[in-house]
mmCIF file of C-alpha atoms in Angstrom:
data_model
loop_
_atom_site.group_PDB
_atom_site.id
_atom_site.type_symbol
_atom_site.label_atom_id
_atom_site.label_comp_id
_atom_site.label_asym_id
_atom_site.label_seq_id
_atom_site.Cartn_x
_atom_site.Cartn_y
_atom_site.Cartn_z
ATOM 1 C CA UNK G 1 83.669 55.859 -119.209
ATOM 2 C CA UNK G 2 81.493 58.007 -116.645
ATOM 3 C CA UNK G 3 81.471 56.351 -113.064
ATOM 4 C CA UNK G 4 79.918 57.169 -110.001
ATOM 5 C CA UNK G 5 82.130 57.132 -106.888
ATOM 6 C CA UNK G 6 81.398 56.358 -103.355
ATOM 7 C CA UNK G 7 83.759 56.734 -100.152
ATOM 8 C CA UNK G 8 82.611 55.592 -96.667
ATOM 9 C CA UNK G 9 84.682 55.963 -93.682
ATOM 10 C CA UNK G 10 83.121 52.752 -92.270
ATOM 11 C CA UNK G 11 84.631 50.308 -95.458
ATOM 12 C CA UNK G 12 82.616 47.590 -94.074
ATOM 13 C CA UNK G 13 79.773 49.622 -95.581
ATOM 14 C CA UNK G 14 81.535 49.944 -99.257
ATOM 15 C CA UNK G 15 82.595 45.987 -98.823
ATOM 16 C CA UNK G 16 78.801 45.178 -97.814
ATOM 17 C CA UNK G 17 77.326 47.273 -100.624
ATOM 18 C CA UNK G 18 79.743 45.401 -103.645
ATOM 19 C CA UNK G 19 78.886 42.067 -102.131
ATOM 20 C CA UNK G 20 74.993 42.782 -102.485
ATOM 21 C CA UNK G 21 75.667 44.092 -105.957
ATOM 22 C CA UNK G 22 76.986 41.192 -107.059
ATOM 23 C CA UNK G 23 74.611 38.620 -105.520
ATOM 24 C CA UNK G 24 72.330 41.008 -107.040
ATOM 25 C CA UNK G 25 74.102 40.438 -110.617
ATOM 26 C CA UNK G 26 74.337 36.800 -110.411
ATOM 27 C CA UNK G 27 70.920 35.997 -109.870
ATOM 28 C CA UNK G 28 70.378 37.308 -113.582
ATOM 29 C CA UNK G 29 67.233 39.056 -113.188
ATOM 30 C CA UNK G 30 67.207 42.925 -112.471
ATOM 31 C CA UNK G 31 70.203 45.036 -114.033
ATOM 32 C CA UNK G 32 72.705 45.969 -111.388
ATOM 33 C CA UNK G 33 74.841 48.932 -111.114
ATOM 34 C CA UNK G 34 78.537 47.774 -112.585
ATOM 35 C CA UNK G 35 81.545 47.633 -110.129
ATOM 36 C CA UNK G 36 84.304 49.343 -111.829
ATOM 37 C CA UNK G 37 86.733 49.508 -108.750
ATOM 38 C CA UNK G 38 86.816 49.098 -104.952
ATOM 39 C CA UNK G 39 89.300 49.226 -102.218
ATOM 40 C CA UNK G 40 88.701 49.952 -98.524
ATOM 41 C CA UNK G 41 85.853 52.844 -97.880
ATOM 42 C CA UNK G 42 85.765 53.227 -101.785
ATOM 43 C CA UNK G 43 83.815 51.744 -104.326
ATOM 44 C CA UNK G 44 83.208 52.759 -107.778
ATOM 45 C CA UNK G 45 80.400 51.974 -110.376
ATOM 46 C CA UNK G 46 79.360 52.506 -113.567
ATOM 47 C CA UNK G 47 76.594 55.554 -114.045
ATOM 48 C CA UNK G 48 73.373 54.780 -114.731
ATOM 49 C CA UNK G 49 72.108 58.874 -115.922
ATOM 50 C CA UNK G 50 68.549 58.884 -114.700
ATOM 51 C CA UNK G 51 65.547 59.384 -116.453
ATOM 52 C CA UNK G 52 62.057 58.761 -115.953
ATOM 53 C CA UNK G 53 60.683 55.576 -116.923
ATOM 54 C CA UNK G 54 57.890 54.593 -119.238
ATOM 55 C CA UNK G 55 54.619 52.194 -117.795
ATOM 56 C CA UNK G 56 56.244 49.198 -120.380
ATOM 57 C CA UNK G 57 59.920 49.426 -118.642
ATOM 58 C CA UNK G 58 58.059 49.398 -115.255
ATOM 59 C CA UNK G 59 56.531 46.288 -115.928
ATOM 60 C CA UNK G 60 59.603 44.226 -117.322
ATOM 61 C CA UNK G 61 61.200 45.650 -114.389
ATOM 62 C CA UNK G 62 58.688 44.035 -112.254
ATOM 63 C CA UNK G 63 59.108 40.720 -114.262
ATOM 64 C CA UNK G 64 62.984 40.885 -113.575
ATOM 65 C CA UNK G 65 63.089 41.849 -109.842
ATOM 66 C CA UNK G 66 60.416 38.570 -109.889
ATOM 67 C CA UNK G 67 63.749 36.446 -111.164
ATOM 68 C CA UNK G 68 65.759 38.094 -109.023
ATOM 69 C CA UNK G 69 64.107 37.322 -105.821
ATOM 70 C CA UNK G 70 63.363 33.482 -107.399
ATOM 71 C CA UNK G 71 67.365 33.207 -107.336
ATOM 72 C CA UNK G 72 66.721 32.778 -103.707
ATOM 73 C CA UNK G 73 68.817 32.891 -100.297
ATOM 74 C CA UNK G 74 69.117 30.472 -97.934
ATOM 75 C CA UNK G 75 67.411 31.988 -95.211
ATOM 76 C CA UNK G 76 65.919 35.014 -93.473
ATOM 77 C CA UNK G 77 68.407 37.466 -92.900
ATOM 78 C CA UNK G 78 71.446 35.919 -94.320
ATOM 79 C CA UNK G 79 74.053 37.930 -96.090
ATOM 80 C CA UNK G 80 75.393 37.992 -99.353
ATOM 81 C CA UNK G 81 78.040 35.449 -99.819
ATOM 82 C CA UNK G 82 81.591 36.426 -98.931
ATOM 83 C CA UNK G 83 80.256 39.233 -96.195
ATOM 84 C CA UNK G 84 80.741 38.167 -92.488
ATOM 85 C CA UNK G 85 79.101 40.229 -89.714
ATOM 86 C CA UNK G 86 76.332 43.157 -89.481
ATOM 87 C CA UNK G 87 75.450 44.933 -93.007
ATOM 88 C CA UNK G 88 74.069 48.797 -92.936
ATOM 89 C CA UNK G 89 70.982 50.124 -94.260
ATOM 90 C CA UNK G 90 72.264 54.195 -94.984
ATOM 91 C CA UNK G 91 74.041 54.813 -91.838
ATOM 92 C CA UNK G 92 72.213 51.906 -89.901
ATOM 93 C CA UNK G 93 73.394 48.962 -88.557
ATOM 94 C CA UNK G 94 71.661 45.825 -90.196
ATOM 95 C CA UNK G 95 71.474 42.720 -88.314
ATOM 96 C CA UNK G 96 72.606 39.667 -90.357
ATOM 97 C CA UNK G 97 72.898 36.296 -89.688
ATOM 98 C CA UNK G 98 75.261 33.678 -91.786
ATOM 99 C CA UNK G 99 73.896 30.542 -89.496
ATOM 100 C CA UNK G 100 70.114 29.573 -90.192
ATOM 101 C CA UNK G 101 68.338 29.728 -87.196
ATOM 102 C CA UNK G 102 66.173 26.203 -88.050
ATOM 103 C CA UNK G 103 62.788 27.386 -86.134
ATOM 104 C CA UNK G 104 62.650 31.090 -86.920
ATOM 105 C CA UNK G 105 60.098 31.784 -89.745
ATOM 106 C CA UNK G 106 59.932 35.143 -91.477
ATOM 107 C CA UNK G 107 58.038 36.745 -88.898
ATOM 108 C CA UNK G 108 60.020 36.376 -86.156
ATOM 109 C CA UNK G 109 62.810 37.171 -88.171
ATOM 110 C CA UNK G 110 61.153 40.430 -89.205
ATOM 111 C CA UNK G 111 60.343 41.393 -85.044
ATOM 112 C CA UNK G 112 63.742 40.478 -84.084
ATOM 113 C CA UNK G 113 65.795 41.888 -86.596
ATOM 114 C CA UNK G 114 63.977 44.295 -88.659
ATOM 115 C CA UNK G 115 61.373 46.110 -86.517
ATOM 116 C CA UNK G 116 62.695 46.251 -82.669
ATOM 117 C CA UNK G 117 66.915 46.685 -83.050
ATOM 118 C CA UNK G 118 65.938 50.075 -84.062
ATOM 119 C CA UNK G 119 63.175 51.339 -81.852
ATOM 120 C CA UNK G 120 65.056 52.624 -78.505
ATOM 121 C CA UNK G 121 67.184 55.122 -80.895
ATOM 122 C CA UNK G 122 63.795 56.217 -82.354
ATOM 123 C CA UNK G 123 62.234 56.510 -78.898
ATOM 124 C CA UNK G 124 65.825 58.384 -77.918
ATOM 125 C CA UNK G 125 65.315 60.718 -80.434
ATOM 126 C CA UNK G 126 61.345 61.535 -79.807
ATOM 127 C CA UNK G 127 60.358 60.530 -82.828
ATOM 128 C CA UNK G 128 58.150 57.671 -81.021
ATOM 129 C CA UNK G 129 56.505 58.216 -77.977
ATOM 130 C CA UNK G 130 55.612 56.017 -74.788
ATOM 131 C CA UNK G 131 52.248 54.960 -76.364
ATOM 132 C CA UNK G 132 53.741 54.429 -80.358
ATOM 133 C CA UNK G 133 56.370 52.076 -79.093
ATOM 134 C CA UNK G 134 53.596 50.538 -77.287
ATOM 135 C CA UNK G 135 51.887 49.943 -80.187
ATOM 136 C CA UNK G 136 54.847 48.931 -82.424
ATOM 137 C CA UNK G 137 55.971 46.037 -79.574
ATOM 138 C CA UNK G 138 52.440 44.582 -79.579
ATOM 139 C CA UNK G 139 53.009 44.503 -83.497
ATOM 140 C CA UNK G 140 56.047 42.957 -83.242
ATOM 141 C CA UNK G 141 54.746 40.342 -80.722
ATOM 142 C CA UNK G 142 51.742 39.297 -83.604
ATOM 143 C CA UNK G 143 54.842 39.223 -86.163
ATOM 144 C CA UNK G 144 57.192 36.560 -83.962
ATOM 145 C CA UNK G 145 53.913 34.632 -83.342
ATOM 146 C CA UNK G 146 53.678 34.088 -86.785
ATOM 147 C CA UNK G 147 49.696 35.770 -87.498
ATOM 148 C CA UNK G 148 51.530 37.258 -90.726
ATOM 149 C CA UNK G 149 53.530 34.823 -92.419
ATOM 150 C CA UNK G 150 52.294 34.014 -95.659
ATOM 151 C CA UNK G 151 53.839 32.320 -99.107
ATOM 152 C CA UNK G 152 56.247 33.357 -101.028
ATOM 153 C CA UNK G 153 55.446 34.902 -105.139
ATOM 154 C CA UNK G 154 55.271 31.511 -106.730
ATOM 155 C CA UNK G 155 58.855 31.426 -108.062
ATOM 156 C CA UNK G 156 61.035 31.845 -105.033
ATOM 157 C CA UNK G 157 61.833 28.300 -103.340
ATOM 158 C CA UNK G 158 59.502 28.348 -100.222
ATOM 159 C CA UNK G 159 62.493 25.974 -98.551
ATOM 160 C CA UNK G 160 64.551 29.480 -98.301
ATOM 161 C CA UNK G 161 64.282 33.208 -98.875
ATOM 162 C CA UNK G 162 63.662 35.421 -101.657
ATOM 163 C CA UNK G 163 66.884 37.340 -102.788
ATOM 164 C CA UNK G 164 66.072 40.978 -101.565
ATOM 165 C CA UNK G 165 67.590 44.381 -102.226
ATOM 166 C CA UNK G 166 66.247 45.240 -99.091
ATOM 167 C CA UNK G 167 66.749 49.208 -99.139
ATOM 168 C CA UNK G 168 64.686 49.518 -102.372
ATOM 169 C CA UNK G 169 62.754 52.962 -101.832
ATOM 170 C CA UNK G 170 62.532 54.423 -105.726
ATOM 171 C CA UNK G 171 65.662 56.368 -105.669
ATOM 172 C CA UNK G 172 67.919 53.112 -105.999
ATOM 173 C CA UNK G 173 65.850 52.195 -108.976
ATOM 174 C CA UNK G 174 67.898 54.140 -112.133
ATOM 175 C CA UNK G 175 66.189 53.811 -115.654
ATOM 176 C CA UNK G 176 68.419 55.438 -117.816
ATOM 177 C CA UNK G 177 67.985 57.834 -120.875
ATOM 178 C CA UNK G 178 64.831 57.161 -122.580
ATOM 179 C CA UNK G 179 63.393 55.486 -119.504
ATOM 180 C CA UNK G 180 64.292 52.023 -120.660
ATOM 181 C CA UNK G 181 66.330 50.147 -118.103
ATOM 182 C CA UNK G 182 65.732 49.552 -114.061
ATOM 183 C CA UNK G 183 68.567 49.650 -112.681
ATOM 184 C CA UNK G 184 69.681 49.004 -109.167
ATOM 185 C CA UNK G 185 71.988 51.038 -106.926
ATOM 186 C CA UNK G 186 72.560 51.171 -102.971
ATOM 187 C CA UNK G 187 71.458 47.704 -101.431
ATOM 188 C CA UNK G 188 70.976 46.434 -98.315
ATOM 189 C CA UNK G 189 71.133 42.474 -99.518
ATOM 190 C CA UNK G 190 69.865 39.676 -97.673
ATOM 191 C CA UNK G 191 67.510 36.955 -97.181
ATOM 192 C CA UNK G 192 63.872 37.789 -96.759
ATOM 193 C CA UNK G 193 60.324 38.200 -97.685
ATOM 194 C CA UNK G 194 60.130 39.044 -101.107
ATOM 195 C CA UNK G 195 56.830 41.358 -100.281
ATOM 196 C CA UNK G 196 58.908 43.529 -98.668
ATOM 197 C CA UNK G 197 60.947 44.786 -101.672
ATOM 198 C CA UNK G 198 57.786 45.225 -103.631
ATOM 199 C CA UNK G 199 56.449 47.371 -100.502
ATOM 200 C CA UNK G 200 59.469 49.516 -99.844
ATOM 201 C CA UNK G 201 58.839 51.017 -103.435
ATOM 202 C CA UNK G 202 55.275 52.375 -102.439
ATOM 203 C CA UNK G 203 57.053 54.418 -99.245
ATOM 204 C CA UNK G 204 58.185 56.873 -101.680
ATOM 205 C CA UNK G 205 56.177 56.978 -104.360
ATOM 206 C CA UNK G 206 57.770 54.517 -107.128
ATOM 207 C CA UNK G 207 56.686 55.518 -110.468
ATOM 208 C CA UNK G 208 54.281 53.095 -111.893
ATOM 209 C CA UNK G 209 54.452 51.078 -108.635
ATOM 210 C CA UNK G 210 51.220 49.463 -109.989
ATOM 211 C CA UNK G 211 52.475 48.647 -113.220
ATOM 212 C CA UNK G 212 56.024 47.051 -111.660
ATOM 213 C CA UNK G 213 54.329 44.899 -109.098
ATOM 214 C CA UNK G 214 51.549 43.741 -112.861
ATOM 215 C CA UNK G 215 54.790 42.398 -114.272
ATOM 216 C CA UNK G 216 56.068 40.877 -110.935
ATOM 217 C CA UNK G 217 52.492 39.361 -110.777
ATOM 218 C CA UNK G 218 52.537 38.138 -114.259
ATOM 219 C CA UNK G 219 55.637 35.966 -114.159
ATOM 220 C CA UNK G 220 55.534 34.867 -110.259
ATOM 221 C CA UNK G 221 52.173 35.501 -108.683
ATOM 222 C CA UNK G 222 51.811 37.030 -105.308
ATOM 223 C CA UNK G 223 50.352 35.096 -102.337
ATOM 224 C CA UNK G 224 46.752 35.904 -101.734
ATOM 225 C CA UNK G 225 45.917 38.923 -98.956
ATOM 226 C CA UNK G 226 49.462 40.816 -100.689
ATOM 227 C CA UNK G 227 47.997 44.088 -100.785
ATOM 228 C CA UNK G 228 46.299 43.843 -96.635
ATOM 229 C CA UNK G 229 50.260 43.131 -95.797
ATOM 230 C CA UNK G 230 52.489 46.213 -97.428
ATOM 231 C CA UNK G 231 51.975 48.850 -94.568
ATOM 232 C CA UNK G 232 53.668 45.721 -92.639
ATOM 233 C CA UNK G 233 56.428 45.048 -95.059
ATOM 234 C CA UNK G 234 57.079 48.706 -95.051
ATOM 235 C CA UNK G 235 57.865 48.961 -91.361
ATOM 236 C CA UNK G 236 61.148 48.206 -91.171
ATOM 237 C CA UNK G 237 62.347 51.035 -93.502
ATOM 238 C CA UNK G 238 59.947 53.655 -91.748
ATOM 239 C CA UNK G 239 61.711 52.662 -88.628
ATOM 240 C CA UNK G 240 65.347 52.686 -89.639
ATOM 241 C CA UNK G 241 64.178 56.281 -90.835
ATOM 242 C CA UNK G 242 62.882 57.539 -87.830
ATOM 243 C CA UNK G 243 65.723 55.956 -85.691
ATOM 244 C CA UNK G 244 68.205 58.009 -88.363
ATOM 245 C CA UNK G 245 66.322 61.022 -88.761
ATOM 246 C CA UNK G 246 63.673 60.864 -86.345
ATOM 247 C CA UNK G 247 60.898 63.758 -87.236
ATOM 248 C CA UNK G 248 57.210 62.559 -88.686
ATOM 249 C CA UNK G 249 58.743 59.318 -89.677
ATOM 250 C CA UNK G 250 58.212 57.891 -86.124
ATOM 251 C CA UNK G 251 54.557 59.009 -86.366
ATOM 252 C CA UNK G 252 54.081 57.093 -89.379
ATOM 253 C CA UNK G 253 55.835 54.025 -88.306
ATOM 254 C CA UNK G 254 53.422 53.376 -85.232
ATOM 255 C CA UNK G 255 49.965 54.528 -87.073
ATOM 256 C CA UNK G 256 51.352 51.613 -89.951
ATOM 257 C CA UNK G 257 51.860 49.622 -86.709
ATOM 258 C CA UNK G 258 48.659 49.990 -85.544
ATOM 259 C CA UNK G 259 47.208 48.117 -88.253
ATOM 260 C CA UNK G 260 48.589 45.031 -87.167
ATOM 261 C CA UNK G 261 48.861 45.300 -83.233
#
């Protein structure tokens, strides 16, 4: 049996990452990466060899990440059941929160949590300037005021959250030989928009992005104005990568936030 093997020195991070894989499982919709072993700082899963997927596996993809999502969470930002405390997104912290917070709709969730626990480090580090964090606070203002909140897709339960990968760049989609299967690897799982999964695959180029999001379409229909909101649903992983790497990434964050400030 070939496995892929992971060691942390943080093993919160290796505990967070199995308990998103397996909320991920149980929902039934996407194929997961298999947990063969874990113990502190170590995990272990089955490998998924990568290959390069066809337009027809990109769209049942899309039609499975739609039932994934549907399986729901109880709220924005909670974590995956069994997982107390702050997750990580790569080496970032991720804030999480296992009591719903009644009043706060996505959008404040997405300001509070997503967007502005990460923009001092990215102003520490240059990557955004005096006038970009500006510009990214004034965008985060418009979020907690709710101008962007917006439905669900049709399947997920508008009473709670979508169930999100929430780290889902195209890299921790795997689609084994002969391009057949989408599977996912690395998440960052919690409660939260399911737009912003579907966005964080157009940040690096997804292949057949167009023809995942047909098949998410087809089985649970996006909320109208979808496309006018995924520079905003891709915020919060430009940020985390210019508060971890810094570079060009802050750039982009605050000319994406300038669309909505």
């Amino acid at each position: 049996m070939s496995t892929y093997r992971k060691t942390d020195s943080d093993p919160r991070a290796t505990e967070f990452e199995a308990a998103g894989l397996r909320w991920l499982a149980d929902a039934g919709g996407a194929a997961v990466a298999e947990i063969v072993d874990e113990a502190p700082g170590v995990l272990q899963t089955r490998r998924v060899d990568d290959g390069a997927p066809e337009p027809a596996a990109a769209e049942a993809f899309g039609r499975s990440l739609a039932r994934t999502h549907a399986a729901g969470a109880s709220h924005h930002g909670c974590p995956p059941p069994g997982f107390d405390g702050d997750g990580f997104m790569g080496r970032a912290p991720l804030p999480l929160r296992a009591a719903k917070t009644p009043s706060r709709a996505w959008g404040e969730f997405y300001a509070e949590d997503r967007i502005l626990p990460y923009l001092r480090t990215a102003v520490g580090n240059g990557s955004i300037d005096t006038a970009g964090a500006a510009t990214v606070e004034r965008c985060a203002d418009r979020l907690a005021a709710g101008d962007f909140d917006a439905p669900q897709p049709a399947l997920v339960d508008p009473a709670g959250a979508a169930r999100l990968h929430g780290d889902l760049w195209s890299g921790n989609v795997l689609w084994g030989s002969g391009g057949t299967v989408g599977t996912l690897i690395d998440p960052a799982a919690h409660g939260g928009h399911a737009e912003s999964d579907l966005a964080q695959l157009g940040v690096f180029g997804a292949p057949h992005r167009d023809r995942i999001v047909a098949g998410y379409d087809e089985v649970s229909p996006l909320a109208d104005g979808w496309r006018e909101r995924v520079g905003l649903h891709q915020l919060h992983i430009l940020i985390v990568h210019a508060a971890l790497f810094g570079g060009f990434y802050g750039a982009q964050t605050a000319r994406i936030a300038a669309r909505y400030a």
